[in-house]
XYZ file of C-alpha atoms in Angstrom:
269
model
C 0.918 -38.640 3.036
C -1.094 -35.546 2.171
C 0.328 -32.256 3.385
C -1.642 -30.731 6.277
C -2.167 -27.002 5.893
C -2.207 -24.525 8.763
C -5.509 -24.823 10.711
C -6.234 -21.095 10.419
C -6.555 -21.493 6.649
C -9.860 -23.286 7.158
C -11.097 -20.915 9.863
C -14.201 -18.970 8.820
C -13.340 -16.191 11.273
C -9.864 -15.853 9.788
C -11.284 -15.787 6.253
C -13.908 -13.165 7.111
C -11.302 -10.970 8.820
C -9.096 -11.120 5.745
C -11.938 -10.316 3.352
C -13.131 -7.414 5.485
C -9.662 -5.935 5.709
C -8.939 -6.345 2.006
C -12.238 -4.666 1.107
C -11.398 -1.731 3.392
C -7.967 -1.467 1.776
C -9.608 -1.330 -1.649
C -11.837 1.569 -0.561
C -8.830 3.558 0.713
C -6.974 3.125 -2.594
C -10.063 4.164 -4.555
C -10.557 7.257 -2.407
C -6.964 8.370 -2.969
C -7.163 7.665 -6.702
C -10.405 9.633 -6.959
C -8.883 12.679 -5.282
C -5.838 12.487 -7.543
C -7.871 12.233 -10.732
C -9.977 15.222 -9.697
C -6.846 17.255 -8.931
C -5.074 16.224 -12.133
C -7.633 17.884 -14.358
C -8.653 20.838 -12.207
C -7.161 24.079 -13.564
C -4.878 25.761 -11.053
C -4.866 22.873 -8.602
C -1.775 22.992 -6.440
C -2.006 19.721 -4.571
C 1.066 17.538 -4.662
C -0.124 14.050 -3.977
C -2.725 12.619 -1.665
C -2.243 10.514 1.423
C -4.828 8.322 3.167
C -5.256 11.150 5.682
C -6.234 13.539 2.886
C -8.791 11.032 1.633
C -10.226 10.590 5.118
C -10.543 14.336 5.681
C -12.390 14.756 2.398
C -14.718 11.888 3.268
C -15.575 13.241 6.719
C -17.685 16.083 5.288
C -19.792 13.773 3.105
C -23.182 12.322 4.160
C -22.605 9.477 6.621
C -18.896 10.211 6.249
C -18.050 9.582 9.890
C -19.808 6.231 9.874
C -17.904 5.259 6.724
C -14.627 6.382 8.303
C -15.171 4.226 11.374
C -16.091 1.278 9.149
C -12.953 1.741 7.058
C -10.816 2.145 10.177
C -12.133 -1.022 11.787
C -11.705 -2.872 8.495
C -8.076 -1.788 8.210
C -7.388 -2.738 11.817
C -8.905 -6.134 11.069
C -6.618 -6.419 8.049
C -3.646 -5.507 10.250
C -4.527 -8.257 12.732
C -4.787 -10.713 9.834
C -1.302 -9.751 8.628
C 0.136 -10.036 12.140
C -1.355 -13.531 12.453
C 0.086 -14.494 9.082
C 3.519 -13.307 10.187
C 3.529 -14.575 13.759
C 1.885 -17.961 13.206
C 3.292 -18.540 9.710
C -0.184 -19.197 8.342
C 1.101 -19.144 4.767
C 3.839 -21.600 5.780
C 6.778 -19.560 4.522
C 9.142 -21.426 6.818
C 12.178 -20.456 8.887
C 14.755 -20.012 6.142
C 15.973 -16.477 5.310
C 13.480 -16.074 2.452
C 10.588 -17.177 4.639
C 11.624 -14.935 7.515
C 11.929 -11.972 5.155
C 8.441 -12.662 3.797
C 7.003 -12.816 7.315
C 8.736 -9.587 8.305
C 7.112 -8.002 5.258
C 3.701 -9.227 6.438
C 4.286 -7.737 9.880
C 5.379 -4.416 8.401
C 2.287 -4.410 6.210
C 0.170 -4.997 9.308
C 1.847 -2.130 11.126
C 1.319 0.201 8.171
C -2.384 -0.541 7.832
C -2.924 -0.442 11.586
C -1.537 3.104 11.520
C -3.815 4.060 8.623
C -6.799 2.493 10.365
C -6.153 4.528 13.504
C -5.767 7.654 11.357
C -9.158 6.997 9.768
C -10.898 6.878 13.131
C -8.841 9.779 14.521
C -10.266 12.135 11.878
C -13.715 12.058 13.464
C -12.172 13.077 16.798
C -10.763 16.292 15.397
C -7.505 15.231 13.772
C -8.272 17.251 10.650
C -5.056 19.144 10.063
C -3.374 18.309 6.765
C -0.307 19.640 5.070
C 2.327 17.958 7.209
C 4.790 15.350 6.035
C 3.673 11.774 5.698
C 4.976 8.967 7.843
C 7.803 8.089 5.440
C 9.003 11.684 5.235
C 8.693 12.336 8.963
C 10.591 9.148 9.815
C 13.370 9.799 7.293
C 13.818 13.419 8.383
C 14.003 12.345 12.013
C 16.633 9.736 11.162
C 18.746 12.239 9.242
C 19.143 14.248 12.445
C 20.524 11.248 14.328
C 24.116 9.963 14.456
C 24.614 7.596 11.524
C 21.045 8.484 10.481
C 22.009 8.801 6.827
C 22.924 5.110 6.796
C 19.524 4.191 8.269
C 17.789 6.310 5.633
C 19.907 4.683 2.916
C 18.913 1.251 4.221
C 15.275 2.366 4.205
C 15.686 3.542 0.620
C 17.303 0.304 -0.533
C 14.490 -1.635 1.163
C 11.832 0.298 -0.758
C 13.694 -0.172 -4.039
C 13.864 -3.903 -3.293
C 10.191 -4.090 -2.306
C 9.191 -2.261 -5.466
C 11.293 -4.614 -7.545
C 9.738 -7.592 -5.784
C 6.269 -6.332 -6.735
C 7.301 -6.107 -10.386
C 8.853 -9.596 -10.162
C 5.579 -10.963 -8.739
C 3.820 -9.771 -11.867
C 6.439 -11.102 -14.277
C 6.437 -14.518 -12.586
C 2.671 -14.626 -12.020
C 3.211 -14.917 -8.264
C 0.475 -12.350 -7.578
C -2.072 -15.086 -8.326
C -0.804 -17.376 -5.546
C -3.758 -18.235 -3.334
C -6.245 -16.583 -5.709
C -8.897 -18.314 -7.750
C -9.719 -15.786 -10.459
C -12.381 -17.089 -12.818
C -15.358 -15.972 -14.871
C -15.702 -12.307 -15.735
C -12.963 -11.400 -13.227
C -10.338 -12.742 -15.608
C -10.918 -9.516 -17.576
C -9.427 -7.632 -14.638
C -6.097 -9.456 -14.833
C -4.321 -6.923 -17.122
C -5.475 -4.039 -14.895
C -4.250 -5.858 -11.789
C -0.884 -6.755 -13.287
C -0.190 -3.224 -14.516
C -1.283 -1.748 -11.191
C 0.867 -4.027 -9.033
C 3.917 -3.322 -11.209
C 3.132 0.410 -11.312
C 2.785 0.586 -7.545
C 6.113 -1.205 -7.286
C 7.686 1.426 -9.550
C 6.273 4.191 -7.338
C 7.831 2.503 -4.301
C 11.135 2.453 -6.112
C 10.811 6.169 -6.882
C 10.305 6.904 -3.178
C 13.293 4.687 -2.378
C 15.468 6.620 -4.822
C 14.498 9.912 -3.172
C 15.464 8.431 0.192
C 18.828 7.346 -1.207
C 19.328 10.857 -2.587
C 18.560 12.403 0.801
C 20.980 9.999 2.486
C 23.670 11.083 0.024
C 23.045 14.833 0.352
C 21.908 14.721 4.007
C 19.274 17.271 2.971
C 15.820 16.651 4.518
C 14.351 18.596 1.607
C 15.247 15.721 -0.709
C 13.072 13.306 1.263
C 9.810 12.462 -0.484
C 7.136 10.030 0.565
C 4.656 8.592 -1.920
C 2.408 11.661 -1.853
C 5.281 14.103 -2.456
C 6.830 11.825 -5.088
C 3.567 11.910 -7.019
C 3.622 15.702 -6.722
C 7.167 15.687 -8.125
C 5.946 13.663 -11.095
C 3.283 16.247 -11.723
C 5.918 18.962 -12.073
C 7.786 17.102 -14.828
C 7.199 17.445 -18.582
C 3.862 15.780 -19.354
C 3.452 15.752 -15.585
C -0.347 15.806 -15.587
C -0.334 12.603 -17.601
C 2.276 10.992 -15.335
C 0.228 12.041 -12.308
C -2.937 10.598 -13.846
C -1.116 7.342 -14.628
C 0.005 7.206 -10.981
C -3.622 7.654 -9.962
C -4.509 4.779 -12.263
C -1.925 2.536 -10.612
C -3.350 3.342 -7.181
C -6.961 2.864 -8.262
C -6.017 -0.368 -10.019
C -4.386 -1.644 -6.846
C -7.747 -1.093 -5.217
C -9.210 -3.396 -7.871
C -6.571 -5.965 -6.905
C -7.486 -5.642 -3.222
C -11.173 -6.083 -4.014
C -10.370 -9.126 -6.147
C -8.370 -10.604 -3.276
C -11.302 -9.992 -0.934
C -13.557 -11.993 -3.224
C -11.237 -14.632 -4.651
C -8.612 -15.390 -1.980
C -8.560 -19.079 -1.037
C -8.208 -20.016 2.625
C -8.680 -23.779 2.702
C -5.721 -24.858 0.635
């Protein structure tokens, strides 16, 4: 008997929501990468890294910037809903075993992350224009360090990011990133860029996780670094401008991956 796939896989509404959200995610990654590349080669630039909020604030002042911000925000919220549906209804049929549950938890966490970014995009046009504060990862970790047993929570957070980063690299090595994708024609030329970018993003996650583990060990909030601050730390190392530019390439390349998903993701199988 032929296996019956989840009914949402053949839903046009579900497919359109996914494509819209993935396209919005691609734009966010490209905006951040563009800001980083500009900063990497600007003499005297003192920026550390760039967060989605930084990208949104820079976009707000451009022609039609507010309209674009709302469009991006709604797209990311749509993507978040898609991830929540995947997790809650097990659309990708991961199952109820520990591996499947872990995968679905990851989908839900992804949805929560992009819902937060989507809200931040829209919030910029309502006056939330103040930058310079810690990102969500840093703020959360620093809050936890002030709590009883908080260092253990931060350590767990750090180990989770190291694991997630490793899982991204494993997806590339095993070719799992192509699951559900039908990449053909000229898009096959993008495969090396996509593979390098997924693995590179995974390595950046691991770097953030290592900083969290360090902060849990020292109990020093100053050792906490989110992705933006970790990229800034790279920039301060020997050959740091090149490392920073490579990080920008990973982020921009992940935008290429998101755009490829938006175009090539299969929903009826």
